[in-house]
Short mmCIF file of C-alpha atoms and ligand atoms in Angstrom, two decimals:
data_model
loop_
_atom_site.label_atom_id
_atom_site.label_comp_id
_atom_site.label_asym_id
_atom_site.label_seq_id
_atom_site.Cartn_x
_atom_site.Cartn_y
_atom_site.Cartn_z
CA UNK A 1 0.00 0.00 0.00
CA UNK A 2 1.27 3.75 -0.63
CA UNK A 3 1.96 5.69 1.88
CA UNK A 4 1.17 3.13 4.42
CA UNK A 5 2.80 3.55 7.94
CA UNK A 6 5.02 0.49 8.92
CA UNK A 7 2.55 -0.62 11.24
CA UNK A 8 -0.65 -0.23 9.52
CA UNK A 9 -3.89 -1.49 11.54
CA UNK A 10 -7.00 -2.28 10.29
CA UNK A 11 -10.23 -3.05 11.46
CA UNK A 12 -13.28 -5.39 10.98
CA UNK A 13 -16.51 -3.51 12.64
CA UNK A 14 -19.47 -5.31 12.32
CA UNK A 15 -22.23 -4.41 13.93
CA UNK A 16 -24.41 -7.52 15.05
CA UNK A 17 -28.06 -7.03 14.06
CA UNK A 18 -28.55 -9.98 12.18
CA UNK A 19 -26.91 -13.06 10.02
CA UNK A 20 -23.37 -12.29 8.97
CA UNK A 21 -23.81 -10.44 5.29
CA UNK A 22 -21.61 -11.10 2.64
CA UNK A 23 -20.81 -7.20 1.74
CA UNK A 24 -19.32 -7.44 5.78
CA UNK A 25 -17.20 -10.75 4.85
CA UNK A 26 -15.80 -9.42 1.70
CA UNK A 27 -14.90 -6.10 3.70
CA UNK A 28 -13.10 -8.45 6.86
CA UNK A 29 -11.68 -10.05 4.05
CA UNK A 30 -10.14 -7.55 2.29
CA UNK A 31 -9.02 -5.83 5.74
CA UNK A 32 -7.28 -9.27 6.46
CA UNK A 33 -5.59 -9.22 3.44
CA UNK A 34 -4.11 -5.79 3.72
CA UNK A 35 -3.20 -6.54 7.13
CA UNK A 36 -1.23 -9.46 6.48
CA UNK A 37 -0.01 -8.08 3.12
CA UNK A 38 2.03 -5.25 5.40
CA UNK A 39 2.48 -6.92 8.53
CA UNK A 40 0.30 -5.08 9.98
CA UNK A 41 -2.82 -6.07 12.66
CA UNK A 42 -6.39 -6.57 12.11
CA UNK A 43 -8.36 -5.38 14.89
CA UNK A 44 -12.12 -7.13 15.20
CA UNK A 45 -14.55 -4.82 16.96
CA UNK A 46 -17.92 -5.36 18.13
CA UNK A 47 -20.59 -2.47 17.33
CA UNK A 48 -22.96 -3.21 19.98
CA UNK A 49 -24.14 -0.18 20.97
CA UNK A 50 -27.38 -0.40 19.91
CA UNK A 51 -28.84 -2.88 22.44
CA UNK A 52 -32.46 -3.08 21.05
CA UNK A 53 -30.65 -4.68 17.94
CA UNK A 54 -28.05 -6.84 18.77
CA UNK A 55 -27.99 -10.23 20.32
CA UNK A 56 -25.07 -12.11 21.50
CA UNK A 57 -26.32 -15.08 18.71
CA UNK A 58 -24.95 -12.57 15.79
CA UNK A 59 -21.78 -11.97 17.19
CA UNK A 60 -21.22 -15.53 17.80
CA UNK A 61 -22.58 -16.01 14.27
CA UNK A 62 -20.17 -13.47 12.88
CA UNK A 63 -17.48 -14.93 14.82
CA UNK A 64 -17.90 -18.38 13.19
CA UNK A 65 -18.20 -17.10 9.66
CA UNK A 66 -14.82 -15.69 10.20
CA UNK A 67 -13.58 -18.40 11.16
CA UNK A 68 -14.66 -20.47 8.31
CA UNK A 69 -13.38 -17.83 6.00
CA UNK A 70 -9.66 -18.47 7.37
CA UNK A 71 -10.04 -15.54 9.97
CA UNK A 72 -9.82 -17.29 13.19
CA UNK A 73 -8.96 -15.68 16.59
CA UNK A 74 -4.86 -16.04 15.48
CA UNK A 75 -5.69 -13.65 12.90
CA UNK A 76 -7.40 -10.81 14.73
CA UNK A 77 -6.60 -8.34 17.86
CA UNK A 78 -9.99 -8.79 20.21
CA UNK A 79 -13.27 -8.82 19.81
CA UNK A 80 -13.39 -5.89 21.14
CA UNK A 81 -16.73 -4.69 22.20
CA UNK A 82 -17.84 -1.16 21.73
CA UNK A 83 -20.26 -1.05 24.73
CA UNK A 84 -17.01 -1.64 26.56
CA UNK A 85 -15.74 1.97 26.09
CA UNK A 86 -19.00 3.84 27.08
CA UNK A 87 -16.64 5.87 29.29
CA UNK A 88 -14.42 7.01 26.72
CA UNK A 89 -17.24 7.69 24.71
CA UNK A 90 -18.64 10.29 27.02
CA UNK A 91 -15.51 11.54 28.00
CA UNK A 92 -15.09 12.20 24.17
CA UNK A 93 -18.46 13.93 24.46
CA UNK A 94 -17.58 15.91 27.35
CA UNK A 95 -13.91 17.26 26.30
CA UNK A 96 -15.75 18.26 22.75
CA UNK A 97 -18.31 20.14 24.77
CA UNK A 98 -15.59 22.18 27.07
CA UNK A 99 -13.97 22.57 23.72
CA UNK A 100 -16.35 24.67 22.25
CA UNK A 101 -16.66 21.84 19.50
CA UNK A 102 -20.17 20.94 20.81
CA UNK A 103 -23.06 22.08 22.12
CA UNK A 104 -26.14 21.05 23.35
CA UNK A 105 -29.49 21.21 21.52
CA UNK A 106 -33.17 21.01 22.33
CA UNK A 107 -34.83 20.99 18.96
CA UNK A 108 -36.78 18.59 17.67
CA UNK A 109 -36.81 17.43 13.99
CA UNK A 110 -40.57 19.06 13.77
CA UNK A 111 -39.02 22.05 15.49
CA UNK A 112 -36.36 22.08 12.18
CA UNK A 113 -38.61 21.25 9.66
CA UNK A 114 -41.33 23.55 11.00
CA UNK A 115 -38.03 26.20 10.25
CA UNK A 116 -36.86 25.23 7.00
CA UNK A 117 -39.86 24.18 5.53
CA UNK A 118 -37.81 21.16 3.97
CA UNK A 119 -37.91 17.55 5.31
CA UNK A 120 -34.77 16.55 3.75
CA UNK A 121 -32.90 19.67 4.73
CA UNK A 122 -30.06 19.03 8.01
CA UNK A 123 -29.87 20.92 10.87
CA UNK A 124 -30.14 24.50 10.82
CA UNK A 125 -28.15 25.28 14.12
CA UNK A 126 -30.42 27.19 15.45
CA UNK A 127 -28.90 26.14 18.97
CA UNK A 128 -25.48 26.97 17.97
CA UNK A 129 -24.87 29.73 19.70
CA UNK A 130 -27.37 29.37 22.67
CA UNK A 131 -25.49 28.51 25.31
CA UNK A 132 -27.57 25.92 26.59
CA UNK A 133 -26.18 23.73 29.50
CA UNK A 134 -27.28 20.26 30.47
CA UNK A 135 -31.17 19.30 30.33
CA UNK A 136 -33.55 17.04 29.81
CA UNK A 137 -34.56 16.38 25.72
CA UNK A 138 -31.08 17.78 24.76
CA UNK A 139 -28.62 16.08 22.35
CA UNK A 140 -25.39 17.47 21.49
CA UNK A 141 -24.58 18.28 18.46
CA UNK A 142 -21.26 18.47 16.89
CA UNK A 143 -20.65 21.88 15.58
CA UNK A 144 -18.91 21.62 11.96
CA UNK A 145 -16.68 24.10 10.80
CA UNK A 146 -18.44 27.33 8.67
CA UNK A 147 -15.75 27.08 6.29
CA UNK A 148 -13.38 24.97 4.60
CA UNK A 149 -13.17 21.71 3.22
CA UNK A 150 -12.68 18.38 4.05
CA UNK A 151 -10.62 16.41 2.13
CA UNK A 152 -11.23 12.56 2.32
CA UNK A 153 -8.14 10.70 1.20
CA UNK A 154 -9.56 7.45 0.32
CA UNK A 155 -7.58 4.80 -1.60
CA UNK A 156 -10.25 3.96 -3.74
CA UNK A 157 -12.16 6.91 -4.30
CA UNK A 158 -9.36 9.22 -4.86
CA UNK A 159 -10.04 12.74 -2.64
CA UNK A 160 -13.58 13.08 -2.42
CA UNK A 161 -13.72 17.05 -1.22
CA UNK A 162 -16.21 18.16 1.09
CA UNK A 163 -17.53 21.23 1.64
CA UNK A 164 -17.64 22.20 5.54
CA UNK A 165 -21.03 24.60 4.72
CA UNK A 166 -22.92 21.20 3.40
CA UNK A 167 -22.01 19.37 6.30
CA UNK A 168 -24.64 19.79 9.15
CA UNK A 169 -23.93 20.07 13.14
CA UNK A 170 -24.77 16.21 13.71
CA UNK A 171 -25.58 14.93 16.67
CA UNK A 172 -23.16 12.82 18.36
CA UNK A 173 -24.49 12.12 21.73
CA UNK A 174 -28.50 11.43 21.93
CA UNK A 175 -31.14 13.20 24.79
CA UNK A 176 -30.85 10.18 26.49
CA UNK A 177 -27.50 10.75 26.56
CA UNK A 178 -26.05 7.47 24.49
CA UNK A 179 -23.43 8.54 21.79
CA UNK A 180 -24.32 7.67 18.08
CA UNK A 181 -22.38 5.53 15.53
CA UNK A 182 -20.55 8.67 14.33
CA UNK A 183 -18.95 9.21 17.64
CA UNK A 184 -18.79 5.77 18.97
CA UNK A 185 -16.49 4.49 15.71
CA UNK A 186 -14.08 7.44 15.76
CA UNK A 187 -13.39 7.20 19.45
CA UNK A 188 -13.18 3.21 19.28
CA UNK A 189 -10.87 3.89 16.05
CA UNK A 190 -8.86 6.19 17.75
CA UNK A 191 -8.49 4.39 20.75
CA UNK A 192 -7.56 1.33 19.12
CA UNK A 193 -4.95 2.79 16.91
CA UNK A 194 -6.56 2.34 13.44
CA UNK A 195 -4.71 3.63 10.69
CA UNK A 196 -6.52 2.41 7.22
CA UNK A 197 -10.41 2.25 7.79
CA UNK A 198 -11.91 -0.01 5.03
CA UNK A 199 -15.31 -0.39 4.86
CA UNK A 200 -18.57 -0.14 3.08
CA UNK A 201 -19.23 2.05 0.73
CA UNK A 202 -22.51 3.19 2.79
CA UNK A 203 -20.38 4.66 5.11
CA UNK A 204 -18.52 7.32 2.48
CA UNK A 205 -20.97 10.09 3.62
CA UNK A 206 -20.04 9.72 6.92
CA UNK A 207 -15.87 9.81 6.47
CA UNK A 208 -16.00 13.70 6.34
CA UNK A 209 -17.89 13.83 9.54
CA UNK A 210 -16.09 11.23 11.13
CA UNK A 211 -13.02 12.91 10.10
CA UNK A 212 -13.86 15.91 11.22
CA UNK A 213 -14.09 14.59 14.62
CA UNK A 214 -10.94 12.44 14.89
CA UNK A 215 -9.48 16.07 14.21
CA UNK A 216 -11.36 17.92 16.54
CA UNK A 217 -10.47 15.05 19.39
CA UNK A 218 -6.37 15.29 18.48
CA UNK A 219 -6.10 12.97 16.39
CA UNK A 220 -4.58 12.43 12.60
CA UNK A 221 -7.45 11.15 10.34
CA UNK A 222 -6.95 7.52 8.79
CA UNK A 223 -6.44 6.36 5.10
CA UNK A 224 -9.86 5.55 4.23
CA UNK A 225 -11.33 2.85 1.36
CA UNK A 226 -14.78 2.80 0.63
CA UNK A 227 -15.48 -0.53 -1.46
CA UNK A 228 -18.31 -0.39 -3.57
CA UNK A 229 -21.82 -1.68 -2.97
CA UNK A 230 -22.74 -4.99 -4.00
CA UNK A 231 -25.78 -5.65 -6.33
CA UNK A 232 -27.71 -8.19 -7.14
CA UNK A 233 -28.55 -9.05 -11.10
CA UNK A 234 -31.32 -6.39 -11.35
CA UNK A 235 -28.36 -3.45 -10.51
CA UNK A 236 -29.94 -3.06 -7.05
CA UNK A 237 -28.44 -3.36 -4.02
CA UNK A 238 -28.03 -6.43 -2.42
CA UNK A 239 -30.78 -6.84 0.62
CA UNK A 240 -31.55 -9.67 3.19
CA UNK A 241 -34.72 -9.27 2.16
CA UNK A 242 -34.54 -9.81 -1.31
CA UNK A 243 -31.47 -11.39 -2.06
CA UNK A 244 -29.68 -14.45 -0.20
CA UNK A 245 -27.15 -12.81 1.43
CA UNK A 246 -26.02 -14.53 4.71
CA UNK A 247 -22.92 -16.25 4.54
CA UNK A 248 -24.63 -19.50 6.54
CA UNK A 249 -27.14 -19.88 4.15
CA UNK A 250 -24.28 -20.27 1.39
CA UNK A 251 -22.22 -22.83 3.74
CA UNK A 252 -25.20 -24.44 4.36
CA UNK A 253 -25.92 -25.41 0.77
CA UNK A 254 -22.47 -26.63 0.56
CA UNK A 255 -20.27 -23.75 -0.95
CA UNK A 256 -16.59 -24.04 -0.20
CA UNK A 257 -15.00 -21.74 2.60
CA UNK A 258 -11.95 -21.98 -0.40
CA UNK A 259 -14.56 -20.69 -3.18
CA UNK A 260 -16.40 -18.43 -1.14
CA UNK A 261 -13.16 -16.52 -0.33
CA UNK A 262 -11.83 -16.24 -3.89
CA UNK A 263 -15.13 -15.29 -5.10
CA UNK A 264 -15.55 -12.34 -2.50
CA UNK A 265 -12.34 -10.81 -3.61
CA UNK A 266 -13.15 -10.98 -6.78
CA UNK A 267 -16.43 -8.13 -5.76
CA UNK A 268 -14.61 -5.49 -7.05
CA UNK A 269 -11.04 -6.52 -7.68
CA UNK A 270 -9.35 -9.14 -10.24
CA UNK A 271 -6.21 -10.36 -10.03
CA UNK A 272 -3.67 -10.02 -12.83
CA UNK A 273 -3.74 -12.03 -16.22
CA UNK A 274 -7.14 -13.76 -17.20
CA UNK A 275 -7.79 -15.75 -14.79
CA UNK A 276 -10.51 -15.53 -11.56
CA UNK A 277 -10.11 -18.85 -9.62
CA UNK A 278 -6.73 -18.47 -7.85
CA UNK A 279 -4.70 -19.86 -4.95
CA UNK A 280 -5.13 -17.94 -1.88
CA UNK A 281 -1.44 -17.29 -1.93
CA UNK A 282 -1.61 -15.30 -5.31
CA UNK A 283 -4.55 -13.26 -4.16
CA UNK A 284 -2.35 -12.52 -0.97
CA UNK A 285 0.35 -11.49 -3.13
CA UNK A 286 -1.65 -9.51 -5.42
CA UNK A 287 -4.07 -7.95 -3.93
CA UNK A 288 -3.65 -3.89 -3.68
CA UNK A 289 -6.83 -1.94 -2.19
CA UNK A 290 -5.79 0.51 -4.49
CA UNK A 291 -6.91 -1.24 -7.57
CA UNK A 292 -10.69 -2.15 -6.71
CA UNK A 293 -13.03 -0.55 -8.35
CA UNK A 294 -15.41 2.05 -7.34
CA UNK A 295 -18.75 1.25 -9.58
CA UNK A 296 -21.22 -1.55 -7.93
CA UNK A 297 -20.09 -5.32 -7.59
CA UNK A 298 -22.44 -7.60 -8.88
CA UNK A 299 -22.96 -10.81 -6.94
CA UNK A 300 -23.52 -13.20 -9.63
CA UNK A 301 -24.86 -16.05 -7.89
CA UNK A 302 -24.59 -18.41 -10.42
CA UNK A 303 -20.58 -17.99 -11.29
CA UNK A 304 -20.82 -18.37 -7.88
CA UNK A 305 -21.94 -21.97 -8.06
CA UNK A 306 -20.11 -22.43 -11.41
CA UNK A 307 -16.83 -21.36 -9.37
CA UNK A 308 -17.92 -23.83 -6.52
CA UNK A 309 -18.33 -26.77 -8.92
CA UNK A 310 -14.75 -25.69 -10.17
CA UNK A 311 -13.36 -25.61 -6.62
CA UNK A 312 -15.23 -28.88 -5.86
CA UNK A 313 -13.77 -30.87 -8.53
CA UNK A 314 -10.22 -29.79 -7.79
CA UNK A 315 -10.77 -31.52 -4.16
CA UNK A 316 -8.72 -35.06 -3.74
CA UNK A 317 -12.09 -37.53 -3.65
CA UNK A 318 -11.24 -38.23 -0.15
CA UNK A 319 -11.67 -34.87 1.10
CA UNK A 320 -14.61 -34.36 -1.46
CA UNK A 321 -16.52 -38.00 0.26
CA UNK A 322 -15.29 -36.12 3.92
CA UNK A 323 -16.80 -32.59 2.65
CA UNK A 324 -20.15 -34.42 1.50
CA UNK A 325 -20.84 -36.27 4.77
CA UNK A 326 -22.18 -33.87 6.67
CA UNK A 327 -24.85 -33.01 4.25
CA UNK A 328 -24.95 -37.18 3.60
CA UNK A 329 -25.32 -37.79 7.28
CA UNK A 330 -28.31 -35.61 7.80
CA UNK A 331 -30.33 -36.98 4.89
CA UNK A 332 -29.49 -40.57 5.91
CA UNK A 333 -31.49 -40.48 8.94
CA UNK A 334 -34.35 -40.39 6.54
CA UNK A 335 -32.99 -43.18 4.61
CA UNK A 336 -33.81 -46.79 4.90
CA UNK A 337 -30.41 -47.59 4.92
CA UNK A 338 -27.05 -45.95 4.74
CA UNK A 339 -23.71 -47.53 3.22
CA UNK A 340 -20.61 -45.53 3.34
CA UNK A 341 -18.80 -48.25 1.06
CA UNK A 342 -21.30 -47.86 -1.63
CA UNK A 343 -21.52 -44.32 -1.15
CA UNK A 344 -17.58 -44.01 -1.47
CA UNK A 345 -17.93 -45.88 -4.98
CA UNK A 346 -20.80 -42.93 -6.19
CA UNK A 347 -19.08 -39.74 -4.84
CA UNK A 348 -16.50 -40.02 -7.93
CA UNK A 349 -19.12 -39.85 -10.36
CA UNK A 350 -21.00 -36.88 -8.40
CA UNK A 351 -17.91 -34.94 -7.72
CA UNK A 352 -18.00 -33.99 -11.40
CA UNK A 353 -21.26 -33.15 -11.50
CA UNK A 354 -22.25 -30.85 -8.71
CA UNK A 355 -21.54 -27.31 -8.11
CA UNK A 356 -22.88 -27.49 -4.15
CA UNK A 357 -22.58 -30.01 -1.69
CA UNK A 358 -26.10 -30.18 -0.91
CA UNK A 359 -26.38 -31.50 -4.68
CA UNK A 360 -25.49 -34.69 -4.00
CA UNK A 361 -28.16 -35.83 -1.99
CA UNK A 362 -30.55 -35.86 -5.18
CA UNK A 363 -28.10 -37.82 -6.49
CA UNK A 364 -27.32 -40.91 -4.55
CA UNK A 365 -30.48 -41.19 -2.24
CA UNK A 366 -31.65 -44.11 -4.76
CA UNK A 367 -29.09 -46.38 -3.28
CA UNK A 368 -30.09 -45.79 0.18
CA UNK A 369 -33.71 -45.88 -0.29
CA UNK A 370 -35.86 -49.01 -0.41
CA UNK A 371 -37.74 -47.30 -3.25
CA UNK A 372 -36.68 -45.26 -6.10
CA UNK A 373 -37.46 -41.73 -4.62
CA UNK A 374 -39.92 -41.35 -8.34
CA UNK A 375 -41.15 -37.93 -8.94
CA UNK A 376 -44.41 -37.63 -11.04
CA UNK A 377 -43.32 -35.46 -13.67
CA UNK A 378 -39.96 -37.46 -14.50
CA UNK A 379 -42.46 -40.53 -14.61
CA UNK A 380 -44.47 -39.35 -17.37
CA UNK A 381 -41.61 -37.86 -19.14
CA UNK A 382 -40.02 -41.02 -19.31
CA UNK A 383 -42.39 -43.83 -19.65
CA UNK A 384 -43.47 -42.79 -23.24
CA UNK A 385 -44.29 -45.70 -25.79
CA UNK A 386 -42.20 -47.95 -25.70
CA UNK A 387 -40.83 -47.71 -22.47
CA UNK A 388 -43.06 -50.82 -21.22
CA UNK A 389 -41.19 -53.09 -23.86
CA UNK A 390 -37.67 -51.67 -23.30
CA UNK A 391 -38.19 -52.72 -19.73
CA UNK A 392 -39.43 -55.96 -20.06
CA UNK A 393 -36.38 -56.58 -22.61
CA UNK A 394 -33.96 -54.67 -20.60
CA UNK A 395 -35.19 -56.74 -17.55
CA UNK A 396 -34.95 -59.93 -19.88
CA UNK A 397 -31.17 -58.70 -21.33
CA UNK A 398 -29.75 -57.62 -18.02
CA UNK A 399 -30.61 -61.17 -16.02
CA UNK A 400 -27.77 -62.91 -17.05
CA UNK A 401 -25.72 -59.96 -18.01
CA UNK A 402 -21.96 -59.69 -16.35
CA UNK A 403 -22.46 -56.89 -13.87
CA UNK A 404 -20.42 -54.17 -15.14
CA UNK A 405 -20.92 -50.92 -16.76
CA UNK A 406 -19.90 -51.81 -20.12
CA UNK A 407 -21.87 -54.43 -20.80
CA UNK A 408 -24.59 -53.05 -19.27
CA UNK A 409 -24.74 -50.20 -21.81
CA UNK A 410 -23.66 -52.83 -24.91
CA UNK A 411 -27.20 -54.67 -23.68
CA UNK A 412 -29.16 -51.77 -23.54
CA UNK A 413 -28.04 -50.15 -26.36
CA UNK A 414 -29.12 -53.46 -28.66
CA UNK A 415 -32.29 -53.47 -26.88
CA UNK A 416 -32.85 -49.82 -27.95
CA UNK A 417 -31.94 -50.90 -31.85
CA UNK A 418 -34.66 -53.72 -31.50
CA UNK A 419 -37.27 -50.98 -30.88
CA UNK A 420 -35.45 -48.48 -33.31
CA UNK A 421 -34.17 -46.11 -30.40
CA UNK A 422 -30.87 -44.67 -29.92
CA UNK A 423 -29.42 -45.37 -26.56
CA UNK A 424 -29.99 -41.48 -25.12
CA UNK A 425 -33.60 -42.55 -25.25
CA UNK A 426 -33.63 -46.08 -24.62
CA UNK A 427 -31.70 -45.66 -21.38
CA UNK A 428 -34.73 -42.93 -20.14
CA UNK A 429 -37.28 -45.36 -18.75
CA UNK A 430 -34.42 -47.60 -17.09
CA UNK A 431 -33.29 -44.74 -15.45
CA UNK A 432 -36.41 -43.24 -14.10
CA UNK A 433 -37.17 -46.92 -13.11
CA UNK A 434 -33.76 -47.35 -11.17
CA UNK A 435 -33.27 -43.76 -9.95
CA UNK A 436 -36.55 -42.17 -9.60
CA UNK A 437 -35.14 -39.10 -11.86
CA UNK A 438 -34.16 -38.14 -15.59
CA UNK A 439 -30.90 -36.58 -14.58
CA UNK A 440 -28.45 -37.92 -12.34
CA UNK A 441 -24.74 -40.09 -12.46
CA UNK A 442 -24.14 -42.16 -15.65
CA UNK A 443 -26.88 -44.98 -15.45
CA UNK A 444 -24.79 -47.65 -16.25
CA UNK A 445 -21.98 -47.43 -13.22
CA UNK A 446 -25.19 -46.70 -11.03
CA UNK A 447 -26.60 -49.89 -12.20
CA UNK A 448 -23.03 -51.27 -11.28
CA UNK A 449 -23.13 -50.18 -7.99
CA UNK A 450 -27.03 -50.56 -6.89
CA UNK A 451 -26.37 -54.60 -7.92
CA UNK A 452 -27.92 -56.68 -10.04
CA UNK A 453 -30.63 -57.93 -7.69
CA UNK A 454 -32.08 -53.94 -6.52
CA UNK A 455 -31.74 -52.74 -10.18
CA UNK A 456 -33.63 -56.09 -11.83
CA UNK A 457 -36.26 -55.46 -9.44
CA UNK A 458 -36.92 -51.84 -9.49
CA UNK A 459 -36.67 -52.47 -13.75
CA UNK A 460 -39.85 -55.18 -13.21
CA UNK A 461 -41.60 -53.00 -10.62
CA UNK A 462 -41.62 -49.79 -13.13
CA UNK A 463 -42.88 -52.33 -15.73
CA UNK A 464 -45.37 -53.46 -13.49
CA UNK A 465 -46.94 -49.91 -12.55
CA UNK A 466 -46.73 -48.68 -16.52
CA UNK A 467 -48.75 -51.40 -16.85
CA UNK A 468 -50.89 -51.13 -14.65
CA UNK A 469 -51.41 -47.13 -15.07
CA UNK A 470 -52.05 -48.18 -19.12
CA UNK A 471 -54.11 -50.93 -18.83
N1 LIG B 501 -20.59 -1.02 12.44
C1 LIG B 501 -20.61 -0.47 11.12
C2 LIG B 501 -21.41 -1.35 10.21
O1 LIG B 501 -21.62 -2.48 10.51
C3 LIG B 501 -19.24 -0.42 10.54
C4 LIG B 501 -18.73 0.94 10.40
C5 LIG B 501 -17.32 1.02 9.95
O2 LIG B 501 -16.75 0.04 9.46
O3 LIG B 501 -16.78 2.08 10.15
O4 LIG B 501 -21.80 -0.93 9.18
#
């Protein structure tokens, strides 16, 4: 980084209202990075002032996400919780106060608007020059400079200037007397050292302010870096009400920690040459704040899965048949019977074929179930004339067959010919009949597996109920 002092430090400050988001794990993420990058320390802090909206269950959750994501307690100073420093946060209050920097105020936002005659318009300061002490219903306000500009030096944005004028007298401590996010951060970030702030783009309208009180309390403003917003495909920004956004839901559907990582970088910044799956040592290496992008990151969720798939099938089959079982282990309790040997002969054929975890459920439950798991529209799809005859001759073929892929497929395929069909069709009824499904793992190594006796019988039973259902 340019101008970077030898001991940068950085900070993660999530505030826990809810499931961990994955704008706030791309920004820990690229914090982490640039800490480690320079040698520097990445400080994780709490927000948890608010105590209507946090709950100890989202820090946890946040604390865990981390952790999958390769930031683990080695890798951060803390948590530190705001609440914590409630006394330097009034102190802060107070000094700015005998400073002349702040001043207490009794209006009320009717009061302002009833003023301006504009609901959108800030504070007009009508209390600026009061002198009012202590009260009930008064909030301090911080009083911003008349004149001048503020200059945000922000690695990504350039120097976003700010006229002083636009900026109103915010209020930093509340009637009630609790300090607001403004003041709260800077303190914490001054307190704590923090030299680079790096954080949501959201938060660029509050750098001048922010900086405007790390001056006014002594101390030299940070390098900031406002990463863009992330959208979803419709350009708008991601929400957790719209879009699926919390990193649990992703590992719960089976996305790689190792995907999920690369892919987050990638909201915003590339690394060099053409390429977009890369070690994590390489993104490391060439990762420079400095290059992301200011215009909106789009979450593509499915290059997401597509980069999952790519990330899965690059996994020794051990560790992909050890990634699965957790996902394999769940379903089987609903299964009428689990085997990990068979299973351990399927997962090569699925490892190719799915692009999340949870996707291979669908795939070998008909080996663990009693009954093909049939759904009613694959059914129909399949069992078109003449799927009752390439049964019964499939059935008749396969009895004495040698039970092995190859010659599986050789028989099928002439019973197809017979009936004038070209194996792609001929095999569509077998499979439904075996697997419950159209789609799934090549038919013939699943016949292979399942064993002549399971797959001879299921082949009969389909015959049975097509006839049945067309008689
Ligand atoms: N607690 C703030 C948030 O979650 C973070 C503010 C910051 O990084 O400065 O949005």
């Amino acid at each position: 980084m340019s101008a970077a002092p030898s001991q940068p430090r950085l900070r993660f400050a999530p505030s826990p209202t809810g499931m961990f988001h994955v704008g706030g794990a791309r920004s820990a993420l690229f914090n982490w990075v640039i800490a480690r990058q320079s040698g520097g320390t990445l400080v994780l802090r709490i927000e948890d002032t608010d105590a209507s909206r946090n709950k100890p269950e989202w820090t946890e959750g946040i604390i865990r996400a981390l952790s999958w994501l390769g930031i683990d307690g080695e890798q951060y100073e803390g948590p530190y919780f705001q609440s914590a420093n409630a006394d330097a946060h009034r102190a802060a209050v107070e000094r700015l106060r005998a400073a002349g920097l702040a001043y207490y105020c009794e209006c009320t936002r009717e009061n302002v608007i009833a003023r301006t005659g504009d609901q959108h318009k800030g504070y007009d300061g009508f209390c600026r020059d009061r002198g009012l002490g202590p009260g009930p219903l008064r909030a301090t306000r911080f009083r911003t400079p008349d004149e001048g500009r503020t200059t945000v030096v922000d690695l990504i944005r350039g120097k976003p200037v700010f006229d002083n004028a636009v900026l109103e007298d915010f209020v930093i401590a509340r009637a009630d007397g609790s300090v607001t996010f403004l003041l709260a951060n800077a303190v914490d970030d001054i307190s704590q050292g923090i030299t680079h702030v790096v954080r949501g783009e959201e938060h660029l309208s509050n750098a001048p302010k922010q900086q405007l009180l790390w001056e006014a309390l002594g101390a030299a403003p940070p390098v900031w870096a406002h990463v863009p917003v992330i959208v979803n495909e419709k350009r708008q920004k991601l929400s957790k009400r719209r879009d699926k956004v919390a990193l649990e839901d992703y590992q719960a559907e089976g996305f790689l920690a190792d995907a999920m990582r690369n892919y987050l970088m990638l909201l915003g910044w590339a690394p060099s040459g053409d390429r977009e799956i890369v070690p994590w040592d390489v993104i490391e290496r060439e990762f420079r704040i400095e290059d992301v992008n200011a215009s909106p990151a789009f979450f593509d969720v499915k290059k997401l899965r597509a980069f999952n798939g790519e990330y899965i099938r690059a996994l020794p089959p051990n560790q992909f048949i050890a990634a699965c079982l957790p996902w394999v282990t769940k379903a089987a309790t609903g299964w009428d019977g689990f085997d990990s040997e068979v299973f351990e002969r399927l997962a090569p054929l699925a490892q190719t074929r799915v692009n999340v975890l949870a996707e291979i459920i669908e795939m070998v439950d008909f080996a663990f179930l009693d009954q093909p798991p049939y759904d009613e529209a694959s059914w129909q799809k399949a069992m078109k004339d003449p799927a009752a005859d390439i049964l019964a001759d499939t059935e008749k073929a396969y009895r004495d067959a040698p039970w092995e892929a190859g010659e599986l497929k050789d028989r099928l395929e002439r019973v197809g010919a017979a009936h004038g069909l070209k194996l792609g069709k001929a095999q569509a009824p077998v499979r439904v009949a075996v697997t419950g499904r159209t789609v799934g793992l090549p038919l013939f190594e699943s016949l292979a597996i399942l064993g002549r006796d399971r797959s001879l019988a299921r082949i009969a039973a389909a015959g049975a109920r097509l006839t049945r259902s067309t008689s």
